[in-house]
PDB file of C-alpha atoms in Angstrom:
ATOM      1  CA  MET A   8      14.133 -38.276   4.588  1.00  0.00           C
ATOM      2  CA  MET A   9      13.764 -35.703   6.823  1.00  0.00           C
ATOM      3  CA  MET A  10      11.494 -32.502   5.994  1.00  0.00           C
ATOM      4  CA  MET A  11      12.616 -29.261   7.630  1.00  0.00           C
ATOM      5  CA  GLU A  12       8.921 -26.883   8.115  1.00  0.00           C
ATOM      6  CA  VAL A  13       9.840 -23.348   9.265  1.00  0.00           C
ATOM      7  CA  HIS A  14       7.098 -21.350  11.193  1.00  0.00           C
ATOM      8  CA  MET A  15       6.959 -17.987  10.653  1.00  0.00           C
ATOM      9  CA  SER A  16       6.094 -15.561  13.519  1.00  0.00           C
ATOM     10  CA  LYS A  17       2.268 -13.650  13.177  1.00  0.00           C
ATOM     11  CA  LYS A  18       2.816 -10.596  11.655  1.00  0.00           C
ATOM     12  CA  ILE A  19       1.813  -7.529  14.502  1.00  0.00           C
ATOM     13  CA  PHE A  20       2.044  -5.185  11.476  1.00  0.00           C
ATOM     14  CA  SER A  21       0.569  -5.069   8.385  1.00  0.00           C
ATOM     15  CA  LYS A  22       1.998  -3.681   5.411  1.00  0.00           C
ATOM     16  CA  PRO A  23       1.347   0.216   5.199  1.00  0.00           C
ATOM     17  CA  SER A  24      -1.075   0.576   1.843  1.00  0.00           C
ATOM     18  CA  PHE A  25      -2.966   4.093   1.810  1.00  0.00           C
ATOM     19  CA  ILE A  26      -5.569   5.367  -0.701  1.00  0.00           C
ATOM     20  CA  TYR A  27      -4.760   8.823  -1.067  1.00  0.00           C
ATOM     21  CA  ALA A  28      -7.205  12.351  -2.304  1.00  0.00           C
ATOM     22  CA  ILE A  29      -5.094  14.702  -4.497  1.00  0.00           C
ATOM     23  CA  LYS A  30      -7.164  18.245  -5.057  1.00  0.00           C
ATOM     24  CA  TYR A  31      -6.199  20.370  -7.607  1.00  0.00           C
ATOM     25  CA  SER A  32      -7.310  24.057  -6.567  1.00  0.00           C
ATOM     26  CA  ASN A  33      -9.176  25.859  -8.763  1.00  0.00           C
ATOM     27  CA  PRO A  34      -8.339  24.793 -12.108  1.00  0.00           C
ATOM     28  CA  ASN A  35      -9.013  27.275 -15.035  1.00  0.00           C
ATOM     29  CA  LEU A  36      -9.579  26.138 -18.364  1.00  0.00           C
ATOM     30  CA  GLU A  37      -7.886  29.232 -20.032  1.00  0.00           C
ATOM     31  CA  GLY A  38      -4.593  29.529 -18.157  1.00  0.00           C
ATOM     32  CA  ASP A  39      -4.109  26.055 -17.056  1.00  0.00           C
ATOM     33  CA  SER A  40      -5.098  25.223 -20.335  1.00  0.00           C
ATOM     34  CA  ASP A  41      -1.289  23.252 -21.351  1.00  0.00           C
ATOM     35  CA  SER A  42      -1.827  21.304 -18.893  1.00  0.00           C
ATOM     36  CA  LYS A  43      -2.920  17.353 -19.767  1.00  0.00           C
ATOM     37  CA  ILE A  44      -4.950  17.618 -17.500  1.00  0.00           C
ATOM     38  CA  ILE A  45      -6.966  20.630 -18.003  1.00  0.00           C
ATOM     39  CA  HIS A  46      -7.219  19.565 -22.022  1.00  0.00           C
ATOM     40  CA  GLY A  47      -9.065  16.377 -21.042  1.00  0.00           C
ATOM     41  CA  LEU A  48     -11.433  18.004 -18.435  1.00  0.00           C
ATOM     42  CA  LYS A  49     -11.908  20.741 -21.985  1.00  0.00           C
ATOM     43  CA  GLU A  50     -12.940  17.987 -23.967  1.00  0.00           C
ATOM     44  CA  LYS A  51     -15.149  15.982 -21.438  1.00  0.00           C
ATOM     45  CA  ILE A  52     -16.850  19.514 -21.001  1.00  0.00           C
ATOM     46  CA  LYS A  53     -17.119  20.192 -24.776  1.00  0.00           C
ATOM     47  CA  THR A  54     -18.710  16.705 -25.658  1.00  0.00           C
ATOM     48  CA  ASN A  55     -20.633  17.017 -22.343  1.00  0.00           C
ATOM     49  CA  GLN A  56     -19.863  14.147 -20.526  1.00  0.00           C
ATOM     50  CA  LEU A  57     -19.284  16.915 -17.623  1.00  0.00           C
ATOM     51  CA  VAL A  58     -20.538  20.240 -16.989  1.00  0.00           C
ATOM     52  CA  TYR A  59     -18.532  23.414 -15.830  1.00  0.00           C
ATOM     53  CA  ASP A  60     -18.944  25.121 -12.460  1.00  0.00           C
ATOM     54  CA  LYS A  61     -16.736  26.996 -10.953  1.00  0.00           C
ATOM     55  CA  ARG A  62     -17.658  25.498  -7.255  1.00  0.00           C
ATOM     56  CA  LYS A  63     -15.946  22.319  -8.802  1.00  0.00           C
ATOM     57  CA  SER A  64     -12.530  20.830  -7.981  1.00  0.00           C
ATOM     58  CA  LEU A  65     -10.629  17.934  -9.920  1.00  0.00           C
ATOM     59  CA  TYR A  66      -9.113  15.401  -7.693  1.00  0.00           C
ATOM     60  CA  LYS A  67      -6.869  12.548  -8.519  1.00  0.00           C
ATOM     61  CA  ILE A  68      -7.595   9.055  -6.010  1.00  0.00           C
ATOM     62  CA  GLY A  69      -4.952   6.879  -6.219  1.00  0.00           C
ATOM     63  CA  LYS A  70      -3.009   4.492  -4.283  1.00  0.00           C
ATOM     64  CA  SER A  71       0.465   3.602  -2.443  1.00  0.00           C
ATOM     65  CA  VAL A  72       2.413   2.449   0.087  1.00  0.00           C
ATOM     66  CA  ASP A  73       4.522   6.174  -0.130  1.00  0.00           C
ATOM     67  CA  PRO A  74       1.507   8.810  -0.867  1.00  0.00           C
ATOM     68  CA  PHE A  75       3.806  11.677  -0.070  1.00  0.00           C
ATOM     69  CA  ASN A  76       6.594   9.758  -2.140  1.00  0.00           C
ATOM     70  CA  ARG A  77       4.143   9.478  -4.271  1.00  0.00           C
ATOM     71  CA  PHE A  78       2.542  13.754  -4.275  1.00  0.00           C
ATOM     72  CA  ARG A  79       6.598  14.369  -5.170  1.00  0.00           C
ATOM     73  CA  LEU A  80       6.207  12.529  -9.096  1.00  0.00           C
ATOM     74  CA  ILE A  81       2.629  14.064  -9.472  1.00  0.00           C
ATOM     75  CA  LYS A  82       3.626  17.591  -8.581  1.00  0.00           C
ATOM     76  CA  LYS A  83       6.572  17.124 -11.231  1.00  0.00           C
ATOM     77  CA  ASP A  84       3.557  15.079 -13.798  1.00  0.00           C
ATOM     78  CA  VAL A  85       1.719  18.723 -13.359  1.00  0.00           C
ATOM     79  CA  ASN A  86       2.606  21.948 -15.165  1.00  0.00           C
ATOM     80  CA  HIS A  87       1.115  24.181 -12.059  1.00  0.00           C
ATOM     81  CA  PRO A  88       2.151  21.492  -9.165  1.00  0.00           C
ATOM     82  CA  LYS A  89       1.718  25.086  -6.176  1.00  0.00           C
ATOM     83  CA  LYS A  90      -2.315  24.189  -7.131  1.00  0.00           C
ATOM     84  CA  ILE A  91      -2.380  20.631  -5.842  1.00  0.00           C
ATOM     85  CA  TYR A  92      -1.560  19.444  -2.424  1.00  0.00           C
ATOM     86  CA  PHE A  93      -3.783  16.342  -0.958  1.00  0.00           C
ATOM     87  CA  SER A  94      -7.263  16.798   0.719  1.00  0.00           C
ATOM     88  CA  HIS A  95      -7.848  13.209   2.498  1.00  0.00           C
ATOM     89  CA  ILE A  96      -5.403  10.435   2.707  1.00  0.00           C
ATOM     90  CA  PHE A  97      -7.064   6.677   3.845  1.00  0.00           C
ATOM     91  CA  ASP A  98      -5.049   4.049   5.379  1.00  0.00           C
ATOM     92  CA  VAL A  99      -6.533   0.585   4.129  1.00  0.00           C
ATOM     93  CA  SER A 100      -3.399  -1.353   5.721  1.00  0.00           C
ATOM     94  CA  LYS A 101      -5.515  -3.786   7.048  1.00  0.00           C
ATOM     95  CA  ASN A 102      -7.161  -4.884   4.596  1.00  0.00           C
ATOM     96  CA  ASP A 103      -5.745  -7.803   1.799  1.00  0.00           C
ATOM     97  CA  ASN A 104      -6.203  -6.245  -1.429  1.00  0.00           C
ATOM     98  CA  ILE A 105      -5.380  -2.264  -2.060  1.00  0.00           C
ATOM     99  CA  ASN A 106      -5.526  -2.401  -6.011  1.00  0.00           C
ATOM    100  CA  LYS A 107      -9.595  -3.703  -5.326  1.00  0.00           C
ATOM    101  CA  ILE A 108     -10.147  -1.197  -2.938  1.00  0.00           C
ATOM    102  CA  ASP A 109      -8.208   0.978  -5.397  1.00  0.00           C
ATOM    103  CA  ALA A 110     -10.441  -0.050  -8.353  1.00  0.00           C
ATOM    104  CA  ASP A 111     -13.605   0.283  -6.675  1.00  0.00           C
ATOM    105  CA  CYS A 112     -13.365   3.741  -5.609  1.00  0.00           C
ATOM    106  CA  ASN A 113     -12.025   4.974  -8.885  1.00  0.00           C
ATOM    107  CA  ASN A 114     -15.470   3.126 -10.555  1.00  0.00           C
ATOM    108  CA  VAL A 115     -18.123   4.494  -8.174  1.00  0.00           C
ATOM    109  CA  LEU A 116     -15.984   7.831  -9.046  1.00  0.00           C
ATOM    110  CA  LYS A 117     -16.085   6.922 -12.550  1.00  0.00           C
ATOM    111  CA  ILE A 118     -18.822   9.533 -14.164  1.00  0.00           C
ATOM    112  CA  TYR A 119     -16.387  11.725 -12.663  1.00  0.00           C
ATOM    113  CA  GLU A 120     -13.541  10.894 -14.576  1.00  0.00           C
ATOM    114  CA  ALA A 121     -11.821  13.749 -16.647  1.00  0.00           C
ATOM    115  CA  TYR A 122      -8.889  12.575 -16.895  1.00  0.00           C
ATOM    116  CA  GLY A 123      -7.269   9.320 -15.997  1.00  0.00           C
ATOM    117  CA  GLU A 124      -7.585   9.251 -12.203  1.00  0.00           C
ATOM    118  CA  TRP A 125      -8.198  12.483 -12.163  1.00  0.00           C
ATOM    119  CA  VAL A 126     -12.455  13.544 -11.618  1.00  0.00           C
ATOM    120  CA  TYR A 127     -13.994  16.922 -11.482  1.00  0.00           C
ATOM    121  CA  GLY A 128     -16.315  17.517  -8.737  1.00  0.00           C
ATOM    122  CA  ILE A 129     -17.899  19.491  -6.066  1.00  0.00           C
ATOM    123  CA  PRO A 130     -15.150  18.779  -3.342  1.00  0.00           C
ATOM    124  CA  GLU A 131     -17.931  17.417  -0.542  1.00  0.00           C
ATOM    125  CA  GLU A 132     -19.790  15.389  -3.007  1.00  0.00           C
ATOM    126  CA  ILE A 133     -16.543  14.198  -4.335  1.00  0.00           C
ATOM    127  CA  ILE A 134     -15.275  12.981  -0.857  1.00  0.00           C
ATOM    128  CA  SER A 135     -18.632  12.137   0.177  1.00  0.00           C
ATOM    129  CA  VAL A 136     -18.750   9.590  -2.488  1.00  0.00           C
ATOM    130  CA  LEU A 137     -15.443   8.127  -2.060  1.00  0.00           C
ATOM    131  CA  LYS A 138     -16.217   7.670   2.102  1.00  0.00           C
ATOM    132  CA  LYS A 139     -19.392   5.981   1.512  1.00  0.00           C
ATOM    133  CA  THR A 140     -16.804   3.639  -0.873  1.00  0.00           C
ATOM    134  CA  LEU A 141     -14.158   3.080   1.644  1.00  0.00           C
ATOM    135  CA  SER A 142     -16.393   2.528   4.524  1.00  0.00           C
ATOM    136  CA  THR A 143     -17.301  -1.056   3.465  1.00  0.00           C
ATOM    137  CA  TYR A 144     -13.175  -1.610   4.112  1.00  0.00           C
ATOM    138  CA  THR A 145     -11.207  -1.676   7.435  1.00  0.00           C
ATOM    139  CA  LEU A 146      -9.637   1.742   8.026  1.00  0.00           C
ATOM    140  CA  SER A 147      -6.846   2.627  10.649  1.00  0.00           C
ATOM    141  CA  ASN A 148      -7.515   6.273  10.200  1.00  0.00           C
ATOM    142  CA  THR A 149      -8.518   8.955   8.302  1.00  0.00           C
ATOM    143  CA  TYR A 150      -6.349  11.957   7.279  1.00  0.00           C
ATOM    144  CA  GLU A 151      -8.038  15.078   6.555  1.00  0.00           C
ATOM    145  CA  ILE A 152      -5.240  17.606   5.618  1.00  0.00           C
ATOM    146  CA  ASN A 153      -6.423  21.472   5.509  1.00  0.00           C
ATOM    147  CA  SER A 154      -2.814  22.817   6.090  1.00  0.00           C
ATOM    148  CA  LYS A 155       0.793  22.483   5.513  1.00  0.00           C
ATOM    149  CA  ALA A 156       0.823  21.552   9.316  1.00  0.00           C
ATOM    150  CA  ASP A 157      -1.639  19.181   9.168  1.00  0.00           C
ATOM    151  CA  ALA A 158       0.064  17.256   5.681  1.00  0.00           C
ATOM    152  CA  LEU A 159       4.111  17.748   7.934  1.00  0.00           C
ATOM    153  CA  CYS A 160       1.680  15.875  11.167  1.00  0.00           C
ATOM    154  CA  VAL A 161       0.938  13.138   8.984  1.00  0.00           C
ATOM    155  CA  LYS A 162       3.768  12.534   6.488  1.00  0.00           C
ATOM    156  CA  ASN A 163       5.964  11.995   9.857  1.00  0.00           C
ATOM    157  CA  LYS A 164       2.924   9.425  11.234  1.00  0.00           C
ATOM    158  CA  ILE A 165       3.167   7.770   8.123  1.00  0.00           C
ATOM    159  CA  LYS A 166       6.921   7.734   7.891  1.00  0.00           C
ATOM    160  CA  ASN A 167       7.052   6.308  11.267  1.00  0.00           C
ATOM    161  CA  GLN A 168       4.753   3.630  10.074  1.00  0.00           C
ATOM    162  CA  ARG A 169       6.550   2.149   7.519  1.00  0.00           C
ATOM    163  CA  GLU A 170       9.382   2.451   9.328  1.00  0.00           C
ATOM    164  CA  ILE A 171       8.275   0.121  11.949  1.00  0.00           C
ATOM    165  CA  TRP A 172       7.129  -2.312   9.261  1.00  0.00           C
ATOM    166  CA  LYS A 173      10.052  -2.318   7.650  1.00  0.00           C
ATOM    167  CA  LYS A 174      11.833  -3.313  10.576  1.00  0.00           C
ATOM    168  CA  GLU A 175       9.623  -5.688  11.751  1.00  0.00           C
ATOM    169  CA  GLN A 176      10.075  -7.524   8.113  1.00  0.00           C
ATOM    170  CA  VAL A 177      13.460  -7.603   9.276  1.00  0.00           C
ATOM    171  CA  ASP A 178      12.963  -8.766  12.399  1.00  0.00           C
ATOM    172  CA  LEU A 179      11.150 -11.826  10.948  1.00  0.00           C
ATOM    173  CA  LYS A 180      14.031 -12.898   8.338  1.00  0.00           C
ATOM    174  CA  TYR A 181      16.045 -12.582  11.018  1.00  0.00           C
ATOM    175  CA  GLN A 182      13.885 -14.843  13.308  1.00  0.00           C
ATOM    176  CA  GLN A 183      13.238 -16.478  10.270  1.00  0.00           C
ATOM    177  CA  GLU A 184      17.208 -17.683   8.823  1.00  0.00           C
ATOM    178  CA  LEU A 185      17.441 -18.641  12.480  1.00  0.00           C
ATOM    179  CA  ARG A 186      15.189 -20.846  12.847  1.00  0.00           C
ATOM    180  CA  ILE A 187      15.824 -22.497   9.545  1.00  0.00           C
ATOM    181  CA  HIS A 188      19.445 -22.611  11.079  1.00  0.00           C
ATOM    182  CA  GLN A 189      18.010 -24.338  14.382  1.00  0.00           C
ATOM    183  CA  LEU A 190      16.645 -26.792  12.183  1.00  0.00           C
ATOM    184  CA  GLU A 191      19.704 -27.613   9.991  1.00  0.00           C
ATOM    185  CA  LYS A 192      21.696 -28.202  12.950  1.00  0.00           C
ATOM    186  CA  GLU A 193      18.952 -30.529  14.337  1.00  0.00           C
ATOM    187  CA  ASN A 194      18.532 -32.243  11.364  1.00  0.00           C
ATOM    188  CA  ARG A 195      22.167 -32.826  11.346  1.00  0.00           C
ATOM    189  CA  GLU A 196      22.707 -34.021  14.566  1.00  0.00           C
ATOM    190  CA  LEU A 197      19.729 -37.081  14.021  1.00  0.00           C
ATOM    191  CA  LYS A 198      21.373 -37.785  10.804  1.00  0.00           C
ATOM    192  CA  GLU A 199      23.999 -38.963  12.686  1.00  0.00           C
ATOM    193  CA  LYS A 200      22.168 -40.706  15.555  1.00  0.00           C
ATOM    194  CA  LEU A 201      20.657 -42.822  12.785  1.00  0.00           C
ATOM    195  CA  ASN A 202      24.308 -43.547  11.105  1.00  0.00           C
ATOM    196  CA  GLN A 203      25.337 -44.475  14.998  1.00  0.00           C
ATOM    197  CA  ILE A 204      22.311 -46.822  15.046  1.00  0.00           C
ATOM    198  CA  GLU A 205      22.812 -48.227  11.913  1.00  0.00           C
ATOM    199  CA  ASN A 206      26.471 -48.998  12.298  1.00  0.00           C
ATOM    200  CA  ASP A 207      25.975 -50.896  16.097  1.00  0.00           C
ATOM    201  CA  ASP A 208      26.357 -54.807  15.519  1.00  0.00           C
ATOM    202  CA  THR A 209      24.044 -55.715  18.243  1.00  0.00           C
ATOM    203  CA  TRP A 210      21.573 -52.936  17.208  1.00  0.00           C
ATOM    204  CA  ASN A 211      21.353 -54.883  13.648  1.00  0.00           C
ATOM    205  CA  HIS A 212      21.625 -58.404  15.212  1.00  0.00           C
ATOM    206  CA  ASN A 213      18.869 -57.877  17.425  1.00  0.00           C
ATOM    207  CA  TRP A 214      16.919 -57.120  14.177  1.00  0.00           C
ATOM    208  CA  GLY A 215      18.049 -59.943  12.036  1.00  0.00           C
ATOM    209  CA  ILE A 216      19.797 -57.567   9.779  1.00  0.00           C
ATOM    210  CA  HIS A 217      22.621 -60.360  10.200  1.00  0.00           C
TER     211      HIS A 217
END
């Protein structure tokens, strides 16, 4: 039985994967009280699990292959979307398991947890802990976003990175299909040659088949 073996070319680009930090600026425990995030924070403060400090902010730490699309969805989930914006985006594409990285980040920030993946703390402290955790992994880029111009620049970079990766996947699929067709053709030709040999009387006589 003939077996086909297809070897894919080594990937040049890794699948884009990111850890992001989204900041909820100046959370108002009274004015924003209709938010489930603020409600969760108030409960943590009420039960002395967290301590209120006007210097502190809320951060959502999460993972995404398309952080700006994820940000758009998160804005729909809060009652004060104008108060949230990107703080940092970390490119972890060169690592194998983004789920583990995300879990590590959220576990180390568990003591700051306000609601779900939202944590509450002094900005410098939250980001410092996050960076320290991510330092154990390979980072392709670290984007600190301080303005709309920064956000637009990073958005375009990530968009280009995703488009390159998608194109590469199409190219790899085409190469694979081309190789499969080539192997199928070679197998057909080999089968035809084997049939010719088997039907050749001289060949059969020499091997004592008759």
